[in-house]
mmCIF file of C-alpha atoms in Angstrom:
data_model
loop_
_atom_site.group_PDB
_atom_site.id
_atom_site.type_symbol
_atom_site.label_atom_id
_atom_site.label_comp_id
_atom_site.label_asym_id
_atom_site.label_seq_id
_atom_site.Cartn_x
_atom_site.Cartn_y
_atom_site.Cartn_z
ATOM 1 C CA MET A 1126 -20.916 12.346 -5.216
ATOM 2 C CA PRO A 1127 -19.429 8.950 -5.166
ATOM 3 C CA THR A 1128 -22.127 5.939 -3.300
ATOM 4 C CA PRO A 1129 -20.674 3.965 -0.563
ATOM 5 C CA SER A 1130 -19.857 1.652 -2.693
ATOM 6 C CA MET A 1131 -18.029 4.105 -4.826
ATOM 7 C CA GLU A 1132 -15.675 5.124 -2.158
ATOM 8 C CA ASP A 1133 -14.931 1.637 -0.506
ATOM 9 C CA TYR A 1134 -13.266 1.527 -4.295
ATOM 10 C CA LEU A 1135 -12.046 4.630 -4.637
ATOM 11 C CA GLU A 1136 -10.367 4.575 -1.576
ATOM 12 C CA ARG A 1137 -8.583 0.590 -2.026
ATOM 13 C CA ILE A 1138 -7.381 1.865 -6.133
ATOM 14 C CA TYR A 1139 -6.067 5.099 -4.348
ATOM 15 C CA ARG A 1140 -3.902 2.980 -1.280
ATOM 16 C CA LEU A 1141 -3.151 0.380 -4.137
ATOM 17 C CA ILE A 1142 -1.570 2.651 -6.439
ATOM 18 C CA GLU A 1143 0.133 4.856 -3.212
ATOM 19 C CA ASP A 1144 1.899 1.546 -1.920
ATOM 20 C CA LYS A 1145 2.511 -1.029 -4.649
ATOM 21 C CA GLY A 1146 2.120 2.031 -7.771
ATOM 22 C CA TYR A 1147 -0.579 0.579 -9.750
ATOM 23 C CA ALA A 1148 -4.033 -1.415 -8.973
ATOM 24 C CA ARG A 1149 -5.283 -4.602 -10.353
ATOM 25 C CA VAL A 1150 -8.613 -6.251 -10.440
ATOM 26 C CA SER A 1151 -7.168 -9.230 -8.676
ATOM 27 C CA ASP A 1152 -6.298 -6.962 -5.671
ATOM 28 C CA ILE A 1153 -8.769 -4.485 -5.833
ATOM 29 C CA ALA A 1154 -11.593 -7.365 -5.606
ATOM 30 C CA GLU A 1155 -9.833 -9.325 -2.533
ATOM 31 C CA GLY A 1156 -8.722 -6.234 -0.668
ATOM 32 C CA LEU A 1157 -12.971 -5.651 -0.855
ATOM 33 C CA GLU A 1158 -13.974 -9.936 -0.746
ATOM 34 C CA VAL A 1159 -15.555 -8.918 -4.237
ATOM 35 C CA HIS A 1160 -15.535 -11.038 -7.453
ATOM 36 C CA PRO A 1161 -13.380 -10.017 -9.931
ATOM 37 C CA SER A 1162 -16.473 -9.458 -12.762
ATOM 38 C CA SER A 1163 -17.585 -6.342 -9.750
ATOM 39 C CA VAL A 1164 -14.615 -4.350 -10.275
ATOM 40 C CA THR A 1165 -14.478 -4.285 -13.262
ATOM 41 C CA LYS A 1166 -18.313 -3.306 -13.664
ATOM 42 C CA MET A 1167 -17.690 -0.639 -10.757
ATOM 43 C CA ILE A 1168 -14.254 0.439 -12.731
ATOM 44 C CA GLN A 1169 -16.312 0.922 -16.039
ATOM 45 C CA LYS A 1170 -18.336 2.872 -14.217
ATOM 46 C CA LEU A 1171 -15.775 5.178 -11.996
ATOM 47 C CA ASP A 1172 -14.492 5.269 -15.357
ATOM 48 C CA LYS A 1173 -18.116 6.937 -17.317
ATOM 49 C CA ASP A 1174 -18.094 8.875 -13.855
ATOM 50 C CA ASN A 1175 -14.088 10.353 -14.845
ATOM 51 C CA TYR A 1176 -13.107 8.878 -11.317
ATOM 52 C CA LEU A 1177 -10.218 6.832 -13.585
ATOM 53 C CA ILE A 1178 -9.154 6.339 -17.002
ATOM 54 C CA TYR A 1179 -9.744 2.392 -17.820
ATOM 55 C CA GLU A 1180 -7.815 0.663 -20.070
ATOM 56 C CA LYS A 1181 -9.340 -2.927 -20.631
ATOM 57 C CA TYR A 1182 -6.214 -5.617 -19.993
ATOM 58 C CA ARG A 1183 -3.606 -2.168 -20.299
ATOM 59 C CA GLY A 1184 -5.108 -0.988 -16.170
ATOM 60 C CA LEU A 1185 -6.439 1.722 -14.492
ATOM 61 C CA VAL A 1186 -5.486 5.444 -13.473
ATOM 62 C CA LEU A 1187 -6.856 7.867 -11.888
ATOM 63 C CA THR A 1188 -8.356 11.119 -12.569
ATOM 64 C CA ASN A 1189 -7.267 14.485 -11.275
ATOM 65 C CA LYS A 1190 -11.041 14.130 -9.457
ATOM 66 C CA GLY A 1191 -10.443 10.057 -8.294
ATOM 67 C CA LYS A 1192 -7.066 11.254 -6.945
ATOM 68 C CA LYS A 1193 -9.136 13.920 -4.673
ATOM 69 C CA MET A 1194 -11.016 11.591 -3.908
ATOM 70 C CA GLY A 1195 -9.311 9.071 -3.061
ATOM 71 C CA LYS A 1196 -7.061 10.751 -0.931
ATOM 72 C CA ARG A 1197 -10.595 12.684 0.960
ATOM 73 C CA LEU A 1198 -11.216 9.335 1.572
ATOM 74 C CA VAL A 1199 -8.681 7.389 3.464
ATOM 75 C CA ASP A 1200 -7.850 10.887 5.385
ATOM 76 C CA ARG A 1201 -11.672 10.201 6.453
ATOM 77 C CA HIS A 1202 -10.915 6.920 7.148
ATOM 78 C CA HIS A 1203 -7.150 7.272 9.291
ATOM 79 C CA LEU A 1204 -9.170 10.417 11.098
ATOM 80 C CA LEU A 1205 -12.434 8.610 12.133
ATOM 81 C CA GLU A 1206 -9.402 5.192 13.091
ATOM 82 C CA THR A 1207 -7.278 8.170 15.516
ATOM 83 C CA PHE A 1208 -10.825 9.808 16.577
ATOM 84 C CA LEU A 1209 -12.337 6.224 18.283
ATOM 85 C CA HIS A 1210 -8.335 5.595 19.555
ATOM 86 C CA ILE A 1211 -9.036 8.962 21.783
ATOM 87 C CA ILE A 1212 -11.793 8.490 23.141
ATOM 88 C CA GLY A 1213 -10.865 5.167 24.131
ATOM 89 C CA VAL A 1214 -12.570 2.374 21.667
ATOM 90 C CA GLN A 1215 -10.749 -1.239 21.769
ATOM 91 C CA GLU A 1216 -8.068 -1.305 19.587
ATOM 92 C CA ASP A 1217 -9.620 -4.515 17.909
ATOM 93 C CA LYS A 1218 -13.091 -2.832 17.556
ATOM 94 C CA ILE A 1219 -11.755 -0.093 15.523
ATOM 95 C CA TYR A 1220 -11.421 -0.526 11.330
ATOM 96 C CA GLY A 1221 -14.919 -2.398 12.320
ATOM 97 C CA ASP A 1222 -16.849 0.931 13.613
ATOM 98 C CA VAL A 1223 -14.552 3.051 11.171
ATOM 99 C CA GLU A 1224 -15.989 0.530 8.456
ATOM 100 C CA GLY A 1225 -19.083 1.094 9.290
ATOM 101 C CA ILE A 1226 -19.747 4.754 10.270
ATOM 102 C CA GLU A 1227 -17.813 6.199 7.134
ATOM 103 C CA HIS A 1228 -20.452 6.540 4.883
ATOM 104 C CA HIS A 1229 -23.150 7.445 7.179
ATOM 105 C CA LEU A 1230 -21.393 10.652 8.953
ATOM 106 C CA SER A 1231 -22.171 13.655 6.407
ATOM 107 C CA TRP A 1232 -18.982 15.751 5.224
ATOM 108 C CA ASP A 1233 -19.825 18.723 7.919
ATOM 109 C CA SER A 1234 -20.095 15.613 11.103
ATOM 110 C CA ILE A 1235 -16.178 15.087 9.936
ATOM 111 C CA THR A 1236 -15.322 18.424 10.203
ATOM 112 C CA CYS A 1237 -16.675 18.936 13.136
ATOM 113 C CA ILE A 1238 -14.477 15.596 14.274
ATOM 114 C CA GLU A 1239 -11.469 16.898 12.980
ATOM 115 C CA THR A 1240 -11.620 19.787 14.517
ATOM 116 C CA LEU A 1241 -12.482 18.102 18.242
ATOM 117 C CA VAL A 1242 -9.408 15.483 17.185
ATOM 118 C CA GLU A 1243 -7.165 18.890 16.849
ATOM 119 C CA TYR A 1244 -8.526 19.629 21.021
ATOM 120 C CA PHE A 1245 -7.510 16.458 21.566
ATOM 121 C CA ASN A 1246 -3.710 16.568 19.740
ATOM 122 C CA ARG A 1247 -3.197 19.997 21.329
ATOM 123 C CA ASP A 1248 -3.440 19.217 24.806
ATOM 124 C CA SER A 1249 -2.436 15.293 25.926
ATOM 125 C CA SER A 1250 -4.098 16.443 29.400
ATOM 126 C CA ARG A 1251 -7.605 16.824 27.848
ATOM 127 C CA GLY A 1252 -7.288 12.900 26.198
ATOM 128 C CA GLU A 1253 -6.043 11.857 30.375
ATOM 129 C CA GLU A 1254 -8.804 14.394 31.701
ATOM 130 C CA LEU A 1255 -10.901 11.767 28.991
ATOM 131 C CA SER A 1256 -9.628 8.490 30.415
ATOM 132 C CA ARG A 1257 -10.266 9.564 33.378
ATOM 133 C CA ILE A 1258 -13.824 10.266 32.809
ATOM 134 C CA ARG A 1259 -14.501 6.911 30.603
ATOM 135 C CA SER A 1260 -12.974 4.948 33.851
ATOM 136 C CA GLU A 1261 -14.921 6.871 36.513
ATOM 137 C CA LEU A 1262 -18.303 5.951 34.011
ATOM 138 C CA ASP A 1263 -17.019 2.820 33.782
ATOM 139 C CA ASN A 1264 -16.810 1.883 37.699
ATOM 140 C CA ASP A 1265 -20.655 3.324 39.214
#
């Protein structure tokens, strides 16, 4: 299993490739707010662990393992954003909260959250009821 730092890199690389068709060291560094030398070191580690293939001065390509993990991480991020939105977290807090919790939840917890999100998505009155209860608690 990748470390939280490896996950951040894989998620970023996956998103860049999905959006632009490629991922450059400078784009990864900018997105993660790290130095390019740190990106190069992590890319070499991800290459060693078979998440990607890296050729100096030529770029990188995600392996099937890297694509699968990247997609899983992007999906996890989106799921947690959706979950926090459903439970009424303020929009300007959601991204930071997801960044703060996504590496600390087990995949079992993620699956349970996914089930709960599906429960709310199947019937909009459930979300309305949750909002009503939250409002009542806020007024107490």
